[in-house]
Coordinates of C-alpha atoms and ligand atoms in Angstrom, one line a residue:
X1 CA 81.5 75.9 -12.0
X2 CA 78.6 77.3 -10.1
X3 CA 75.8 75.2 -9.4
X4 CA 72.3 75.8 -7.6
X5 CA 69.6 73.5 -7.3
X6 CA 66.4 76.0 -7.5
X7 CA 64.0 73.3 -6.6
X8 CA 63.7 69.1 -6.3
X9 CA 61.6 66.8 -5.7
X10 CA 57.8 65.7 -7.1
X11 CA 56.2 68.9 -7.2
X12 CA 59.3 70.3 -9.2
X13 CA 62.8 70.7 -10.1
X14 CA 65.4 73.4 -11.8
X15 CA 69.3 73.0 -11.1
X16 CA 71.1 75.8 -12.5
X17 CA 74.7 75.9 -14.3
X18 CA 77.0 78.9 -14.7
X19 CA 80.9 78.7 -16.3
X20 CA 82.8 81.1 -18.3
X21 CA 80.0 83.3 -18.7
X22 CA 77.5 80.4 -20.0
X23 CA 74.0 79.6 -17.8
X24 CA 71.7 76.9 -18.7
X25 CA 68.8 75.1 -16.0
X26 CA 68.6 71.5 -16.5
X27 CA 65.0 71.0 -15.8
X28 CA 62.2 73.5 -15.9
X29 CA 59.1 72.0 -13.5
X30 CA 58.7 75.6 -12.6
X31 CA 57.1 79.2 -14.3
X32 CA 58.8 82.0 -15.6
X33 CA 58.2 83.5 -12.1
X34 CA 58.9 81.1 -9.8
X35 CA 62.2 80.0 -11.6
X36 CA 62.8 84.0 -11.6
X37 CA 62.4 84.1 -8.0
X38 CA 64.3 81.4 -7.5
X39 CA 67.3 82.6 -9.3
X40 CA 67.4 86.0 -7.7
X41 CA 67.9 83.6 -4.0
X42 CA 70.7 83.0 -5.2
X43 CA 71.8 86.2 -6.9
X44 CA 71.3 85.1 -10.6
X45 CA 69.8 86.7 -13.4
X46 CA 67.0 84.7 -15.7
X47 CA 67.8 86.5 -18.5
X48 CA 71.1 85.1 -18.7
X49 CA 70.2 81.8 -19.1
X50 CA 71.6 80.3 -22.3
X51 CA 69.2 77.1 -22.8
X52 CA 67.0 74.5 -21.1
X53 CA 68.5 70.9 -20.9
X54 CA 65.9 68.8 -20.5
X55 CA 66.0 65.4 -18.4
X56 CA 62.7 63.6 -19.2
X57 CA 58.9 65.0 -20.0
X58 CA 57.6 64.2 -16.5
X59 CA 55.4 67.4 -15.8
X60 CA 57.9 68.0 -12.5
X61 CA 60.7 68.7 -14.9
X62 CA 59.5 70.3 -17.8
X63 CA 56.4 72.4 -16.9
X64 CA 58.2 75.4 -17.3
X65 CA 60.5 74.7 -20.1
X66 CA 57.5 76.2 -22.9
X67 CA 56.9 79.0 -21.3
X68 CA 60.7 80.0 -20.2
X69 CA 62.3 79.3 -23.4
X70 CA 59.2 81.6 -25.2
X71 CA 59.8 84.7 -22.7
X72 CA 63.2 84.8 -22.9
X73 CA 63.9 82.8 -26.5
X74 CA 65.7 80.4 -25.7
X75 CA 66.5 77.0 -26.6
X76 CA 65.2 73.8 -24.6
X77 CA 67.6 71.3 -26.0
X78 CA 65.6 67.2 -25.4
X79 CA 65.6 63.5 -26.7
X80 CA 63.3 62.8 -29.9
X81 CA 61.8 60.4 -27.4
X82 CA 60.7 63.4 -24.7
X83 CA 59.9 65.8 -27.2
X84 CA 57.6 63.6 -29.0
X85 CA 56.0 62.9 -25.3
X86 CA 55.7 66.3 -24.2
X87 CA 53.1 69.1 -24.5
X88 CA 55.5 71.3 -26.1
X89 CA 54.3 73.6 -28.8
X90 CA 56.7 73.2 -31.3
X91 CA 55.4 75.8 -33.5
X92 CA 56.6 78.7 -31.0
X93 CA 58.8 77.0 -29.3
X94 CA 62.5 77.1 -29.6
X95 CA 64.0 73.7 -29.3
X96 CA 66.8 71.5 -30.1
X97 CA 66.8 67.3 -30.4
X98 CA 70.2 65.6 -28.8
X99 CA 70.5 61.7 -29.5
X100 CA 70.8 60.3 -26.0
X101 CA 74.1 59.0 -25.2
X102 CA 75.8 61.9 -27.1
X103 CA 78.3 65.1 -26.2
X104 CA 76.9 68.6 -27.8
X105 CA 78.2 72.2 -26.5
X106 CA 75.8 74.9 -25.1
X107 CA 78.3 77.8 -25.2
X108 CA 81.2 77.4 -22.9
X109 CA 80.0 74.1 -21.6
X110 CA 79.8 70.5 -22.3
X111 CA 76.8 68.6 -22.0
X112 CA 77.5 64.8 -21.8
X113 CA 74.1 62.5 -22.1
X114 CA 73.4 58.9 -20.8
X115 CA 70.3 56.9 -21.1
X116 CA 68.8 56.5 -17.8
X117 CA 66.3 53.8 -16.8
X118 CA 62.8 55.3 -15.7
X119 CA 59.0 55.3 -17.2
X120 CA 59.9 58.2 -19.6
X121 CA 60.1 58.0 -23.4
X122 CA 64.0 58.3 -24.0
X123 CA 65.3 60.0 -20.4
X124 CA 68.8 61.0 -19.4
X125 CA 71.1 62.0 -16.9
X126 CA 73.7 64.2 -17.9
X127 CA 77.5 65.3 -16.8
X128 CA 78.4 69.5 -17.6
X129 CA 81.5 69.6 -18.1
X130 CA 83.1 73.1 -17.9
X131 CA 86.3 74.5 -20.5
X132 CA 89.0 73.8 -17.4
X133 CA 87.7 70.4 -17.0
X134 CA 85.3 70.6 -13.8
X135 CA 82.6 67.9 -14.2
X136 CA 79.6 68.1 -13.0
X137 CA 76.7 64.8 -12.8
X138 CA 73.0 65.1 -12.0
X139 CA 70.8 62.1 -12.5
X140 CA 67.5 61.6 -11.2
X141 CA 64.3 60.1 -11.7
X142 CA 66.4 56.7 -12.3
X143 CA 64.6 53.2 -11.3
X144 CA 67.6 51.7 -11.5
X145 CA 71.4 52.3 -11.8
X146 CA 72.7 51.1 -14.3
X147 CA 76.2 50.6 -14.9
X148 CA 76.5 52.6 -17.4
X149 CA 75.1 55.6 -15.8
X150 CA 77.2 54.5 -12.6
X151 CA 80.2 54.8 -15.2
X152 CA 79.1 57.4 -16.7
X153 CA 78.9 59.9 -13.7
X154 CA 82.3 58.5 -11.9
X155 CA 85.3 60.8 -12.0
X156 CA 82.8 64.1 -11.6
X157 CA 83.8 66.9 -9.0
X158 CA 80.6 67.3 -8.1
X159 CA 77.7 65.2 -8.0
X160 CA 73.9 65.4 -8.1
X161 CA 72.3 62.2 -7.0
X162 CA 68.7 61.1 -6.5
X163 CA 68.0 59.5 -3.1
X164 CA 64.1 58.9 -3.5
X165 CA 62.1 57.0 -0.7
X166 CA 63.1 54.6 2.3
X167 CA 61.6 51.4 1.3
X168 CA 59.8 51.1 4.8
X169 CA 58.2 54.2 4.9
X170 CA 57.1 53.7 1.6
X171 CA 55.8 50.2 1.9
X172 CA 53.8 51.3 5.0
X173 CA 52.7 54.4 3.6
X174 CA 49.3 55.5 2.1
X175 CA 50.4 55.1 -1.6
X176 CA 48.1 53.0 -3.5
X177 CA 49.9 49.3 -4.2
X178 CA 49.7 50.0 -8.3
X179 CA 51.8 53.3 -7.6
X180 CA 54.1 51.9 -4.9
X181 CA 55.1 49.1 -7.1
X182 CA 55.5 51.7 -10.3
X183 CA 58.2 53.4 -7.7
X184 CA 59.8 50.5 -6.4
X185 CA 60.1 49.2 -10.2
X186 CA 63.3 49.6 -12.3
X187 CA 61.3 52.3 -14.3
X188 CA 60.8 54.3 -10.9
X189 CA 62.7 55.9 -8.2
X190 CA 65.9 54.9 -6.6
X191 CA 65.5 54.0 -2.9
X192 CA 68.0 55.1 -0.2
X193 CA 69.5 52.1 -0.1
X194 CA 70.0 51.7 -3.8
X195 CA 71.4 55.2 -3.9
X196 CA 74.0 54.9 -2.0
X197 CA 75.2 51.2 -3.0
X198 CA 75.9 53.6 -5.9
X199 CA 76.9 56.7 -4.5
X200 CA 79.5 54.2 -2.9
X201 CA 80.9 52.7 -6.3
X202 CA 80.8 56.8 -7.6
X203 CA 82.9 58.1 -5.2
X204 CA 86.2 58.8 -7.0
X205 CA 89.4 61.3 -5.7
X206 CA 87.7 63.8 -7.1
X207 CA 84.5 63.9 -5.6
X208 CA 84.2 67.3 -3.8
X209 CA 80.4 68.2 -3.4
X210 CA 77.7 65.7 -3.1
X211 CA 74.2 66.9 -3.5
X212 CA 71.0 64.0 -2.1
X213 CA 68.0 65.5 -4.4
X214 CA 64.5 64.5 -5.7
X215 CA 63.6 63.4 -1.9
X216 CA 60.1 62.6 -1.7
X217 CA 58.3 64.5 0.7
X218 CA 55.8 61.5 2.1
X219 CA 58.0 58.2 2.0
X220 CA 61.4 60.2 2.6
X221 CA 63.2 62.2 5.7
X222 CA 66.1 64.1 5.6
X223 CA 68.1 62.9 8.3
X224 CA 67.7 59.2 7.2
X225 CA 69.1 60.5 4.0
X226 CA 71.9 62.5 5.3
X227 CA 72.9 60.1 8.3
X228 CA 72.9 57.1 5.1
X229 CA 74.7 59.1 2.9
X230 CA 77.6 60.1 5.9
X231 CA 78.0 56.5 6.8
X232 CA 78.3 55.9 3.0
X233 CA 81.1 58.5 2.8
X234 CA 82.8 57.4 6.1
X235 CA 83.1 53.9 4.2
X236 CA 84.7 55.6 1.2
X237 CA 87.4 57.6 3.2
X238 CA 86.2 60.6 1.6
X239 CA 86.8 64.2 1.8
X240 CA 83.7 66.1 0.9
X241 CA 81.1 68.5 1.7
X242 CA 77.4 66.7 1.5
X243 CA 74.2 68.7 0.7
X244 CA 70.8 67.5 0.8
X245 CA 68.8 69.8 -1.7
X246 CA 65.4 71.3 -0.9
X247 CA 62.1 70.8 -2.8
X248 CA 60.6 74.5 -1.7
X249 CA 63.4 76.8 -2.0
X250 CA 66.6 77.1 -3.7
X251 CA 69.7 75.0 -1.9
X252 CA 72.1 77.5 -2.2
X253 CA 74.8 78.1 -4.4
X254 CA 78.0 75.0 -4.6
X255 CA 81.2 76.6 -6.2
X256 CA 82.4 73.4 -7.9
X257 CA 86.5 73.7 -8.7
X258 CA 88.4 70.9 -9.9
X259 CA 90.8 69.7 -6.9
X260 CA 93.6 68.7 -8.7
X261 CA 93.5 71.9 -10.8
X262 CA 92.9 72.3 -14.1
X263 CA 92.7 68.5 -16.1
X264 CA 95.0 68.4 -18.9
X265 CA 93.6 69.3 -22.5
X266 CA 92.6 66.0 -24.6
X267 CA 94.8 65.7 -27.3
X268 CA 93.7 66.9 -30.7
X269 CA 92.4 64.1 -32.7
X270 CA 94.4 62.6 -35.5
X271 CA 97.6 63.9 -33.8
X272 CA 98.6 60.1 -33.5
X273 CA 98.0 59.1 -36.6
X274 CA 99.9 61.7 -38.2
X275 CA 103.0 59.3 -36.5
X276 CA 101.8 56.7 -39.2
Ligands
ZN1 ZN1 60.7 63.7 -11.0
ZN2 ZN1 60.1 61.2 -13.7

């Protein structure tokens, strides 16, 4: 699976999936131009994209969505919860409601949901699953990790993961107390710490890529980030390649393949009881 993060952080964020000839963005938080742009760093083609899977309606994720899926009609598949909280014309625009916690297929891939905790309507963090098995998690924008998104996104071969603020940095910052304590909440942002207590428990065998994104840019640094994150996968044992993704430019392009080749099919259902 390919996967490019066009963009993350406060000010916006677009992660773009490609497999067998499918390409969806999960989140929109920029224009039809900018998201063009954006794409063509990284050698892909707008018009290819297949539909909008949409995280939450906070304006840094879904800005875009409207106006992307009316230019080039497609889909912007969303929660009840975060279409009903959104700006989104519904009149012109194409859209389609998942129930959180759900699978549903956009093409060739599979898009697997989980509730996450944050001050959003009905938010979730998903796991794209490709037809050979590759799995792919990206969850951000999550106060807290719970353990069903820490279950939920174990066992992926690549991994997406917010790593917010340093608690320090933001405690001393200039944020006004009513907006620090909204981040530090269980309906804000993970901290570093609390990222990688769970980055630590997510680590599985076959773990190849992990991705640090939605870093804010005034109570967060890189290199605390990255040196955090390498300590955390020293402690694991871990084989992997760590990225940290970059709010004003794409990150690149991550060729996700499964290690252990492709995962056997899941059986068809019924087959068992047909033993009865
Ligand atoms: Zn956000
Ligand atoms: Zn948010």
């Amino acid at each position: 699976m390919i996967v490019a993060p066009l963009g993350s952080g406060s000010a916006g964020n677009a992660y773009y999936f490609e497999s067998d000839g499918t390409s969806i963005l999960v989140d929109a938080g920029f224009g039809p131009r900018e998201t063009k742009r954006r794409l063509v760093q990284v050698g892909r083609d707008i018009e290819k994209l297949r539909a909008i899977v949409v995280t939450h309606e906070h304006y840094d994720h879904i800005r875009g969505a409207g106006s992307i899926a009316r230019k080039y009609g497609i889909p912007i598949y969303l929660t009840q919860g975060t279409l009903d909280a959104s700006d989104i014309d519904r009149a012109e625009t194409p859209y389609v409601v998942f129930p959180n916690d759900s699978t549903f297929a956009i093409g060739e891939l599979n898009v697997h949901a989980r509730r996450t905790l944050h001050d959003a309507a009905d938010p979730a963090c998903f796991v794209i699953e490709s037809r050979d098995g590759t799995r792919v998690g990206l969850a951000s924008d999550l106060g807290y990790a719970d353990e069903p998104v820490v279950q939920h996104l174990r066992q992926c071969d690549g991994l997406f993961f917010e790593s917010n603020h340093d608690l320090d940095m933001l405690r001393m910052g200039t944020y006004p107390w009513s907006l620090k304590r909204r981040i530090m909440s269980r309906f804000g942002h993970l901290s570093n710490d609390d990222s990688m207590l769970a980055v630590q428990r997510m680590i599985g065998a076959d773990l190849k890529t992990l991705c640090m994104i939605h870093l804010s840019q005034k109570n967060n640094h890189e290199s605390i980030v990255r040196d955090m994150a390498l300590r955390t996968i020293a402690r694991t044992g871990a084989q992997l390649e760590l990225s940290i993704a970059q709010q004003f430019q794409a990150t690149g392009l991550f060729d996700i393949k499964r290690r252990g080749g492709p995962r056997a099919p899941v059986p068809p259902r019924g087959v068992q009881m047909a033993l009865f």
